[in-house]
Amino acid sequence: MSTFQAPKGTYDLIPPTSAVYLAVREAISSPLRHAGYGYVETPGFENVELFARGVGESTDIVTKEMYAFETKGGDRLALRPEGTASVLRAALEANLHKQGALPVKLWYSGSYYRYERPQKGRYRHFSQVGAEAIGAEDPALDAELIILADQAYRALGLRHFRILLNSLGDKECRPVYREALQDFLRGLDLDEDTRRRVEINPLRVLDDKRAEVQKQLTGAPLLRDFLCDACRAYHKEVRELLTEAGVAFEDDERLVRGLDYYTRTTFEFVHDGLGSQSAVGGGGRYDGLSEMIGGPELPSVGWALGVDRTVLALEAEGVTLDLPATTSVFAVPLGEEARRVLFSVVTGLRRAGVATDFAFGGRGLKGAMKAANRSGARLTIVAGERDLADGVVQLKDMESGEQVPVPLSEVTSVVQARLGTV
Ligand code: HAM
């Protein structure tokens, strides 16, 4: 028999840790849902052209990391490497931007795929929760998103994360900077690949992690010094709103991000306990993306937080989430007759909204009680023939060990009273 393994760079979410992932997704999306963001879900794949145009023809994501393929019908598709282009495409396709006041605020949660070199924190299949606010140019919107991400991380109990903030300028000032940067970079001692990058995407060279490159970058022109008045004022306002909200950030002039669509505000959430894959989330403004994919002018801003890396960050900080046990009551029948009776008690409890599980498979009492313990249930219901003859079940409090007989007809109400659910 062959044994199958999850493909390289992927892993399975299985209980009990899978519950942590669900809790993280919930914690990240909760502040968004409370701030007017509506849920959006798009396909796991799109026309490859959407990402080529949206994310950028010269980015690593598009040139090296995309799972692109041709279908039997001849369509060129790609597994989504990120969510922003898809969400904007969906909003444009549904004309959401014409249906009410802007911005259109959307949140999403799902799987993304990048053919990267796998290592801790970097996977080929990973999960993000993201938010996009489409169609408004307002520094308060940029600030809102950063504040909501900060709130989500704090609610999870994370403390050792930092927010890096930068402005990438707009279509007025960035080209001027780009040229100045290119002039500077052309004078450096760089390998051929990097020299090519200088011509295609010079800002990405600033992000080169190699020490021999970084060493040469001291003295590189900074975008900060090239920002036009409008971008400067916009950025100042974002910074002030964050400060007023008590959200600490660090100015990082070198922050460029790996996607081409960004303009003005860009930011990254980094965690200090994660080694090289330290970005737990990132985002920014993308005022030109809609036009890049054939839509009208719709200045927008958003972020995506990596669920996998957020879980690693929790581990790094030693934070254990307070996850309530999923099962409140565990039923253990002793004998065939009791099985039938207790199974219908279980069904009744579940219909009444009580999370209940059952000792399946006819295990002995010992094995069944072990399962009851493992389930985390607060109450156990045990019944044998004698109990049934008396018309009762034994209700055991797993914490105190106290056990009382309860008439069959009153089980649901007594259990609800004990659990405080009525
Ligand atoms: P991104 O920075 O490429 O941005 O990804 C956001 C987050 O997803 C990263 O900070 C990281 O936590 C996680 N992530 C990315 N790649 C991997 C990987 N290979 N393995 C594990 N986690 C990963 C975006 O995707 C943009 N769409 C964000 C955005 C939304 N910008 C505007 N709106």
Short mmCIF file of C-alpha atoms and ligand atoms in Angstrom, two decimals:
data_model
loop_
_atom_site.label_atom_id
_atom_site.label_comp_id
_atom_site.label_asym_id
_atom_site.label_seq_id
_atom_site.Cartn_x
_atom_site.Cartn_y
_atom_site.Cartn_z
CA MET A 1 0.00 0.00 0.00
CA SER A 2 1.34 3.41 -0.84
CA THR A 3 1.33 6.13 1.77
CA PHE A 4 0.46 9.62 0.62
CA GLN A 5 1.95 12.74 2.06
CA ALA A 6 0.79 16.32 1.81
CA PRO A 7 2.60 18.03 -1.11
CA LYS A 8 5.84 19.85 -0.37
CA GLY A 9 5.33 23.22 1.27
CA THR A 10 1.85 22.35 2.53
CA TYR A 11 0.48 20.96 5.76
CA ASP A 12 -2.85 19.79 7.10
CA LEU A 13 -4.84 21.46 9.80
CA ILE A 14 -6.00 18.80 12.18
CA PRO A 15 -7.56 18.80 15.64
CA PRO A 16 -6.75 20.03 18.18
CA THR A 17 -4.56 22.75 16.58
CA SER A 18 -7.03 23.38 13.76
CA ALA A 19 -9.24 25.02 16.40
CA VAL A 20 -6.53 27.65 16.90
CA TYR A 21 -6.67 28.51 13.18
CA LEU A 22 -10.42 28.94 13.33
CA ALA A 23 -10.08 31.16 16.38
CA VAL A 24 -7.43 33.28 14.66
CA ARG A 25 -9.60 33.76 11.57
CA GLU A 26 -12.49 34.70 13.82
CA ALA A 27 -10.38 37.14 15.84
CA ILE A 28 -9.04 38.87 12.72
CA SER A 29 -12.41 39.12 11.00
CA SER A 30 -14.42 40.18 14.04
CA PRO A 31 -13.19 43.81 14.15
CA LEU A 32 -13.81 44.05 10.38
CA ARG A 33 -17.37 42.78 10.67
CA HIS A 34 -17.96 45.35 13.41
CA ALA A 35 -16.66 48.11 11.18
CA GLY A 36 -18.98 47.66 8.23
CA TYR A 37 -16.99 45.22 6.11
CA GLY A 38 -19.13 42.66 4.23
CA TYR A 39 -17.98 39.13 3.49
CA VAL A 40 -16.79 38.33 -0.03
CA GLU A 41 -15.68 35.00 -1.44
CA THR A 42 -14.07 34.61 -4.84
CA PRO A 43 -12.87 31.52 -6.75
CA GLY A 44 -9.59 29.86 -5.88
CA PHE A 45 -8.40 30.49 -9.43
CA GLU A 46 -8.69 33.37 -11.88
CA ASN A 47 -7.59 34.18 -15.39
CA VAL A 48 -3.83 34.39 -15.20
CA GLU A 49 -3.99 37.81 -16.87
CA LEU A 50 -5.69 39.33 -13.81
CA PHE A 51 -2.64 38.70 -11.64
CA ALA A 52 -0.14 39.48 -14.38
CA ARG A 53 -1.74 42.89 -14.83
CA GLY A 54 -2.76 43.46 -11.23
CA VAL A 55 0.10 42.14 -9.11
CA GLY A 56 2.70 43.08 -11.72
CA GLU A 57 4.38 41.38 -14.65
CA SER A 58 7.84 41.77 -13.12
CA THR A 59 7.12 40.69 -9.55
CA ASP A 60 8.45 37.43 -8.11
CA ILE A 61 4.88 36.44 -7.38
CA VAL A 62 3.94 36.50 -11.06
CA THR A 63 7.22 35.44 -12.68
CA LYS A 64 8.30 32.69 -10.29
CA GLU A 65 5.64 31.82 -7.78
CA MET A 66 2.34 31.53 -9.58
CA TYR A 67 0.67 28.17 -10.13
CA ALA A 68 -0.41 28.89 -13.71
CA PHE A 69 -1.90 26.26 -15.96
CA GLU A 70 -3.92 25.71 -19.06
CA THR A 71 -7.25 23.94 -18.73
CA LYS A 72 -8.44 21.21 -21.07
CA GLY A 73 -10.61 23.88 -22.65
CA GLY A 74 -7.59 26.08 -23.33
CA ASP A 75 -8.16 28.73 -20.64
CA ARG A 76 -5.06 30.17 -19.00
CA LEU A 77 -5.74 30.18 -15.28
CA ALA A 78 -3.74 30.60 -12.09
CA LEU A 79 -4.35 29.57 -8.50
CA ARG A 80 -4.73 32.85 -6.67
CA PRO A 81 -1.44 34.02 -5.14
CA GLU A 82 -3.20 36.86 -3.28
CA GLY A 83 -6.68 38.27 -2.77
CA THR A 84 -6.71 41.93 -3.71
CA ALA A 85 -6.89 41.61 -7.49
CA SER A 86 -9.66 38.98 -7.21
CA VAL A 87 -11.74 40.99 -4.75
CA LEU A 88 -11.49 44.12 -6.86
CA ARG A 89 -12.37 42.11 -9.97
CA ALA A 90 -15.44 40.71 -8.19
CA ALA A 91 -16.53 44.15 -6.98
CA LEU A 92 -16.19 45.61 -10.48
CA GLU A 93 -17.98 42.67 -12.06
CA ALA A 94 -20.92 43.04 -9.66
CA ASN A 95 -20.87 46.84 -10.04
CA LEU A 96 -20.69 47.21 -6.27
CA HIS A 97 -19.02 50.57 -6.74
CA LYS A 98 -22.14 51.90 -8.47
CA GLN A 99 -24.67 50.61 -5.98
CA GLY A 100 -24.22 52.80 -2.97
CA ALA A 101 -21.96 55.13 -1.13
CA LEU A 102 -18.28 54.51 -1.51
CA PRO A 103 -16.13 52.97 -0.18
CA VAL A 104 -17.24 49.40 -0.75
CA LYS A 105 -15.81 47.61 2.29
CA LEU A 106 -15.17 43.87 1.96
CA TRP A 107 -13.42 41.18 3.98
CA TYR A 108 -12.36 37.69 3.01
CA SER A 109 -10.71 34.58 4.34
CA GLY A 110 -9.20 31.79 2.32
CA SER A 111 -6.34 29.80 0.84
CA TYR A 112 -3.63 31.29 -1.36
CA TYR A 113 -0.92 29.59 -3.37
CA ARG A 114 2.65 30.60 -4.13
CA TYR A 115 5.37 28.37 -5.45
CA GLU A 116 7.97 29.55 -2.96
CA ARG A 117 10.94 27.80 -1.38
CA PRO A 118 9.30 26.30 1.68
CA GLN A 119 10.66 27.03 5.14
CA LYS A 120 9.17 27.72 8.53
CA GLY A 121 6.49 30.36 8.03
CA ARG A 122 6.69 30.19 4.24
CA TYR A 123 4.40 27.72 2.55
CA ARG A 124 3.09 26.99 -0.91
CA HIS A 125 -0.43 26.89 0.40
CA PHE A 126 -1.22 29.36 3.15
CA SER A 127 -4.17 31.23 4.47
CA GLN A 128 -5.02 34.88 4.79
CA VAL A 129 -7.79 36.99 6.21
CA GLY A 130 -7.97 40.23 4.30
CA ALA A 131 -9.89 43.47 3.95
CA GLU A 132 -10.32 45.86 1.04
CA ALA A 133 -11.94 49.30 1.11
CA ILE A 134 -12.66 50.22 -2.49
CA GLY A 135 -13.36 53.58 -4.02
CA ALA A 136 -12.35 56.23 -1.51
CA GLU A 137 -9.30 58.36 -1.01
CA ASP A 138 -9.39 59.27 2.64
CA PRO A 139 -6.51 59.00 5.10
CA ALA A 140 -9.02 57.95 7.76
CA LEU A 141 -9.71 54.81 5.74
CA ASP A 142 -6.02 53.87 5.67
CA ALA A 143 -5.88 54.56 9.40
CA GLU A 144 -9.06 52.55 10.05
CA LEU A 145 -7.60 49.45 8.43
CA ILE A 146 -4.33 49.66 10.34
CA ILE A 147 -6.21 50.25 13.60
CA LEU A 148 -8.49 47.25 12.97
CA ALA A 149 -5.52 44.94 12.31
CA ASP A 150 -3.83 46.21 15.45
CA GLN A 151 -7.04 45.60 17.39
CA ALA A 152 -7.27 42.04 16.03
CA TYR A 153 -3.71 41.19 17.03
CA ARG A 154 -4.17 42.71 20.47
CA ALA A 155 -7.41 40.79 20.97
CA LEU A 156 -5.47 37.61 20.24
CA GLY A 157 -3.00 38.56 22.95
CA LEU A 158 -0.07 39.37 20.66
CA ARG A 159 2.26 42.06 21.93
CA HIS A 160 5.61 41.73 20.17
CA PHE A 161 4.56 42.92 16.76
CA ARG A 162 5.51 46.18 15.14
CA ILE A 163 3.85 48.21 12.42
CA LEU A 164 6.15 49.50 9.69
CA LEU A 165 4.76 52.40 7.72
CA ASN A 166 5.80 54.10 4.51
CA SER A 167 4.42 56.11 1.61
CA LEU A 168 5.27 55.01 -1.91
CA GLY A 169 4.06 58.23 -3.52
CA ASP A 170 1.69 58.43 -6.45
CA LYS A 171 1.82 58.61 -10.22
CA GLU A 172 3.13 62.18 -10.00
CA CYS A 173 6.06 61.80 -7.69
CA ARG A 174 7.05 58.16 -7.85
CA PRO A 175 8.36 58.23 -11.46
CA VAL A 176 10.70 61.08 -10.54
CA TYR A 177 12.00 59.10 -7.58
CA ARG A 178 12.25 55.94 -9.64
CA GLU A 179 14.57 57.66 -12.05
CA ALA A 180 16.75 59.12 -9.32
CA LEU A 181 16.98 55.70 -7.70
CA GLN A 182 17.87 54.05 -11.00
CA ASP A 183 20.67 56.55 -11.53
CA PHE A 184 22.04 55.68 -8.11
CA LEU A 185 21.66 51.91 -8.53
CA ARG A 186 23.30 51.86 -11.96
CA GLY A 187 26.51 53.04 -10.29
CA LEU A 188 26.66 50.05 -7.91
CA ASP A 189 28.43 46.73 -8.21
CA LEU A 190 25.48 44.37 -8.74
CA ASP A 191 25.02 40.95 -10.32
CA GLU A 192 23.25 40.62 -13.64
CA ASP A 193 19.87 39.64 -12.21
CA THR A 194 19.85 42.62 -9.90
CA ARG A 195 20.97 44.96 -12.67
CA ARG A 196 18.01 43.76 -14.69
CA ARG A 197 15.78 44.43 -11.71
CA VAL A 198 17.16 47.98 -11.52
CA GLU A 199 15.74 48.57 -15.00
CA ILE A 200 12.38 46.87 -14.44
CA ASN A 201 11.54 47.37 -10.79
CA PRO A 202 14.21 49.45 -9.02
CA LEU A 203 12.26 49.88 -5.79
CA ARG A 204 12.44 46.13 -5.21
CA VAL A 205 16.22 46.34 -5.09
CA LEU A 206 15.85 48.29 -1.83
CA ASP A 207 14.25 45.18 -0.40
CA ASP A 208 17.19 42.91 -1.31
CA LYS A 209 18.06 40.94 1.79
CA ARG A 210 21.72 40.24 0.90
CA ALA A 211 24.27 42.03 3.06
CA GLU A 212 26.55 42.85 0.10
CA VAL A 213 23.65 44.66 -1.57
CA GLN A 214 22.35 46.34 1.57
CA LYS A 215 25.87 47.65 2.29
CA GLN A 216 25.88 49.52 -1.00
CA LEU A 217 22.45 51.01 -0.45
CA THR A 218 23.44 53.46 2.25
CA GLY A 219 23.13 56.81 0.62
CA ALA A 220 20.42 55.68 -1.81
CA PRO A 221 17.88 58.45 -2.47
CA LEU A 222 14.85 58.14 -0.24
CA LEU A 223 11.33 58.36 -1.54
CA ARG A 224 10.48 60.53 1.44
CA ASP A 225 12.50 63.33 -0.10
CA PHE A 226 10.64 63.06 -3.40
CA LEU A 227 7.02 62.91 -2.21
CA CYS A 228 4.79 65.54 -3.80
CA ASP A 229 2.86 67.91 -1.54
CA ALA A 230 -0.38 65.96 -1.87
CA CYS A 231 1.27 62.66 -0.90
CA ARG A 232 3.16 64.31 1.92
CA ALA A 233 -0.03 65.82 3.36
CA TYR A 234 -1.91 62.54 2.97
CA HIS A 235 0.80 60.61 4.76
CA LYS A 236 1.00 63.15 7.56
CA GLU A 237 -2.72 62.78 8.14
CA VAL A 238 -2.52 58.96 8.26
CA ARG A 239 0.31 59.17 10.77
CA GLU A 240 -1.55 61.66 12.95
CA LEU A 241 -4.74 59.60 12.97
CA LEU A 242 -2.78 56.52 14.03
CA THR A 243 -1.05 58.45 16.78
CA GLU A 244 -4.36 59.83 18.02
CA ALA A 245 -5.71 56.28 18.12
CA GLY A 246 -2.75 55.24 20.24
CA VAL A 247 -1.41 52.87 17.59
CA ALA A 248 2.37 52.88 17.57
CA PHE A 249 4.19 52.57 14.25
CA GLU A 250 7.70 52.93 12.87
CA ASP A 251 8.52 54.89 9.75
CA ASP A 252 10.34 52.58 7.36
CA GLU A 253 11.50 54.31 4.20
CA ARG A 254 12.79 51.03 2.82
CA LEU A 255 9.43 49.28 2.97
CA VAL A 256 8.48 48.53 -0.64
CA ARG A 257 6.34 45.35 -0.54
CA GLY A 258 6.37 42.59 -3.14
CA LEU A 259 3.38 43.64 -5.22
CA ASP A 260 3.41 46.39 -7.83
CA TYR A 261 0.00 47.91 -7.29
CA TYR A 262 0.79 49.99 -4.23
CA THR A 263 0.63 53.77 -4.11
CA ARG A 264 0.97 56.08 -1.12
CA THR A 265 0.36 54.31 2.20
CA THR A 266 2.08 50.94 2.60
CA PHE A 267 2.55 49.03 5.81
CA GLU A 268 3.64 45.74 7.19
CA PHE A 269 3.01 44.03 10.50
CA VAL A 270 6.18 42.24 11.57
CA HIS A 271 6.68 39.94 14.50
CA ASP A 272 10.04 39.72 16.21
CA GLY A 273 9.80 36.06 17.19
CA LEU A 274 9.56 34.62 13.68
CA GLY A 275 13.07 34.79 12.22
CA SER A 276 13.32 35.57 8.52
CA GLN A 277 9.61 35.20 7.68
CA SER A 278 8.69 37.98 10.06
CA ALA A 279 5.85 39.67 8.14
CA VAL A 280 2.60 38.51 9.70
CA GLY A 281 0.59 40.87 7.53
CA GLY A 282 0.82 43.66 5.04
CA GLY A 283 -1.09 46.00 2.86
CA GLY A 284 -1.51 49.48 1.57
CA ARG A 285 -3.21 51.78 -0.86
CA TYR A 286 -3.63 50.80 -4.51
CA ASP A 287 -5.15 53.79 -6.24
CA GLY A 288 -4.33 52.63 -9.77
CA LEU A 289 -5.22 48.93 -9.64
CA SER A 290 -8.79 49.28 -10.83
CA GLU A 291 -7.67 51.03 -13.99
CA MET A 292 -4.87 48.50 -14.44
CA ILE A 293 -7.45 45.72 -14.68
CA GLY A 294 -9.80 47.67 -16.93
CA GLY A 295 -12.06 49.39 -14.39
CA PRO A 296 -12.75 53.04 -13.60
CA GLU A 297 -10.63 55.12 -11.27
CA LEU A 298 -11.26 53.70 -7.80
CA PRO A 299 -8.68 54.61 -5.19
CA SER A 300 -8.60 51.82 -2.63
CA VAL A 301 -6.74 50.45 0.36
CA GLY A 302 -6.52 47.09 2.08
CA TRP A 303 -4.48 44.49 3.89
CA ALA A 304 -4.10 40.77 4.34
CA LEU A 305 -2.91 39.07 7.49
CA GLY A 306 -1.28 35.65 7.23
CA VAL A 307 -3.12 33.16 9.41
CA ASP A 308 -0.26 30.62 9.43
CA ARG A 309 2.28 33.19 10.57
CA THR A 310 -0.11 34.67 13.11
CA VAL A 311 -0.42 31.19 14.67
CA LEU A 312 3.41 30.92 14.70
CA ALA A 313 3.58 34.36 16.32
CA LEU A 314 1.20 33.21 19.06
CA GLU A 315 3.43 30.18 19.65
CA ALA A 316 6.54 32.36 19.68
CA GLU A 317 5.00 34.56 22.37
CA GLY A 318 3.72 31.58 24.31
CA VAL A 319 0.13 32.79 24.02
CA THR A 320 -2.44 30.05 24.42
CA LEU A 321 -5.88 31.07 23.28
CA ASP A 322 -8.70 30.48 25.70
CA LEU A 323 -10.64 28.08 23.50
CA PRO A 324 -13.84 26.85 25.15
CA ALA A 325 -14.36 23.07 24.94
CA THR A 326 -16.55 22.30 21.96
CA THR A 327 -18.46 19.59 23.82
CA SER A 328 -20.47 20.46 26.94
CA VAL A 329 -22.04 17.08 27.63
CA PHE A 330 -20.81 13.55 26.97
CA ALA A 331 -23.19 10.61 27.17
CA VAL A 332 -22.01 7.14 28.21
CA PRO A 333 -24.49 4.24 27.89
CA LEU A 334 -23.94 1.00 29.75
CA GLY A 335 -25.60 -1.78 27.76
CA GLU A 336 -27.72 -2.06 24.64
CA GLU A 337 -30.99 -0.74 26.02
CA ALA A 338 -29.22 2.29 27.50
CA ARG A 339 -27.61 3.00 24.13
CA ARG A 340 -30.95 3.57 22.46
CA VAL A 341 -32.32 5.66 25.27
CA LEU A 342 -29.20 7.80 25.69
CA PHE A 343 -28.82 8.26 21.94
CA SER A 344 -32.23 9.89 21.87
CA VAL A 345 -31.32 11.97 24.95
CA VAL A 346 -28.25 13.17 22.98
CA THR A 347 -30.39 14.08 19.98
CA GLY A 348 -32.78 15.99 22.24
CA LEU A 349 -29.94 17.90 23.90
CA ARG A 350 -28.44 18.81 20.54
CA ARG A 351 -31.78 20.04 19.26
CA ALA A 352 -32.00 22.18 22.38
CA GLY A 353 -28.66 23.74 21.43
CA VAL A 354 -26.43 21.87 23.91
CA ALA A 355 -23.12 20.69 22.42
CA THR A 356 -23.24 16.98 23.13
CA ASP A 357 -21.24 13.92 22.16
CA PHE A 358 -21.79 10.22 22.63
CA ALA A 359 -19.64 7.16 23.40
CA PHE A 360 -19.91 5.40 20.07
CA GLY A 361 -18.62 1.95 19.27
CA GLY A 362 -19.68 0.04 22.38
CA ARG A 363 -16.52 0.68 24.40
CA GLY A 364 -16.38 -0.37 28.04
CA LEU A 365 -17.03 2.15 30.80
CA LYS A 366 -13.32 2.91 31.24
CA GLY A 367 -12.69 3.72 27.59
CA ALA A 368 -15.89 5.74 27.42
CA MET A 369 -14.97 7.82 30.47
CA LYS A 370 -11.57 8.49 28.93
CA ALA A 371 -13.28 9.79 25.82
CA ALA A 372 -15.57 11.91 28.01
CA ASN A 373 -12.52 13.41 29.73
CA ARG A 374 -10.76 14.13 26.48
CA SER A 375 -13.81 15.86 25.05
CA GLY A 376 -13.55 18.55 27.73
CA ALA A 377 -17.25 18.15 28.55
CA ARG A 378 -18.36 19.65 31.85
CA LEU A 379 -21.08 17.09 32.36
CA THR A 380 -21.32 13.39 31.71
CA ILE A 381 -24.54 11.43 31.50
CA VAL A 382 -24.19 7.77 32.42
CA ALA A 383 -27.03 5.27 32.39
CA GLY A 384 -27.27 1.49 32.88
CA GLU A 385 -30.18 -0.90 33.07
CA ARG A 386 -30.95 -0.15 36.72
CA ASP A 387 -31.09 3.59 36.06
CA LEU A 388 -33.45 3.06 33.18
CA ALA A 389 -35.66 0.84 35.32
CA ASP A 390 -35.84 3.80 37.76
CA GLY A 391 -36.50 6.19 34.86
CA VAL A 392 -33.32 8.21 35.55
CA VAL A 393 -29.84 8.90 34.22
CA GLN A 394 -26.79 9.75 36.32
CA LEU A 395 -25.56 13.29 35.72
CA LYS A 396 -21.93 13.70 36.69
CA ASP A 397 -20.12 17.00 37.10
CA MET A 398 -16.66 16.31 35.69
CA GLU A 399 -14.99 18.97 37.78
CA SER A 400 -16.39 18.21 41.23
CA GLY A 401 -17.03 14.52 40.56
CA GLU A 402 -20.48 14.94 42.13
CA GLN A 403 -23.12 12.65 40.63
CA VAL A 404 -26.93 12.92 40.90
CA PRO A 405 -29.81 10.97 39.39
CA VAL A 406 -32.00 13.03 37.04
CA PRO A 407 -35.40 11.87 35.73
CA LEU A 408 -35.19 11.15 32.01
CA SER A 409 -37.89 13.65 31.18
CA GLU A 410 -35.96 16.46 32.90
CA VAL A 411 -32.49 15.83 31.49
CA THR A 412 -32.52 18.69 28.98
CA SER A 413 -33.79 21.34 31.39
CA VAL A 414 -31.48 20.23 34.24
CA VAL A 415 -28.47 20.20 31.89
CA GLN A 416 -29.33 23.64 30.54
CA ALA A 417 -29.68 25.00 34.07
CA ARG A 418 -26.33 23.49 35.09
CA LEU A 419 -24.58 24.93 32.03
CA GLY A 420 -26.20 28.29 32.56
CA THR A 421 -27.63 28.28 29.06
CA VAL A 422 -31.17 29.09 30.14
P1 HAM B 1 1.43 39.93 1.04
O1 HAM B 1 2.36 40.79 1.84
O2 HAM B 1 1.97 39.29 -0.17
O3 HAM B 1 0.21 40.88 0.66
O4 HAM B 1 0.78 38.83 1.96
C1 HAM B 1 0.17 39.17 3.18
C2 HAM B 1 0.57 38.18 4.26
O5 HAM B 1 0.29 36.84 3.84
C3 HAM B 1 2.05 38.18 4.58
O6 HAM B 1 2.38 39.21 5.47
C4 HAM B 1 2.22 36.81 5.22
O7 HAM B 1 1.83 36.83 6.58
C5 HAM B 1 1.23 35.97 4.44
N1 HAM B 1 1.95 35.20 3.42
C6 HAM B 1 2.33 35.59 2.19
N2 HAM B 1 2.98 34.61 1.55
C7 HAM B 1 3.04 33.55 2.40
C8 HAM B 1 3.59 32.23 2.33
N3 HAM B 1 4.21 31.77 1.24
N4 HAM B 1 3.46 31.42 3.42
C9 HAM B 1 2.83 31.86 4.53
N5 HAM B 1 2.29 33.08 4.64
C10 HAM B 1 2.39 33.93 3.60
C11 HAM B 1 -0.87 40.49 -0.08
O8 HAM B 1 -1.12 39.35 -0.35
C12 HAM B 1 -1.77 41.64 -0.44
N6 HAM B 1 -2.89 41.11 -1.23
C13 HAM B 1 -2.26 42.37 0.79
C14 HAM B 1 -3.16 43.51 0.46
C15 HAM B 1 -4.49 43.54 0.55
N7 HAM B 1 -2.77 44.68 0.01
C16 HAM B 1 -3.85 45.44 -0.20
N8 HAM B 1 -4.89 44.75 0.11
#
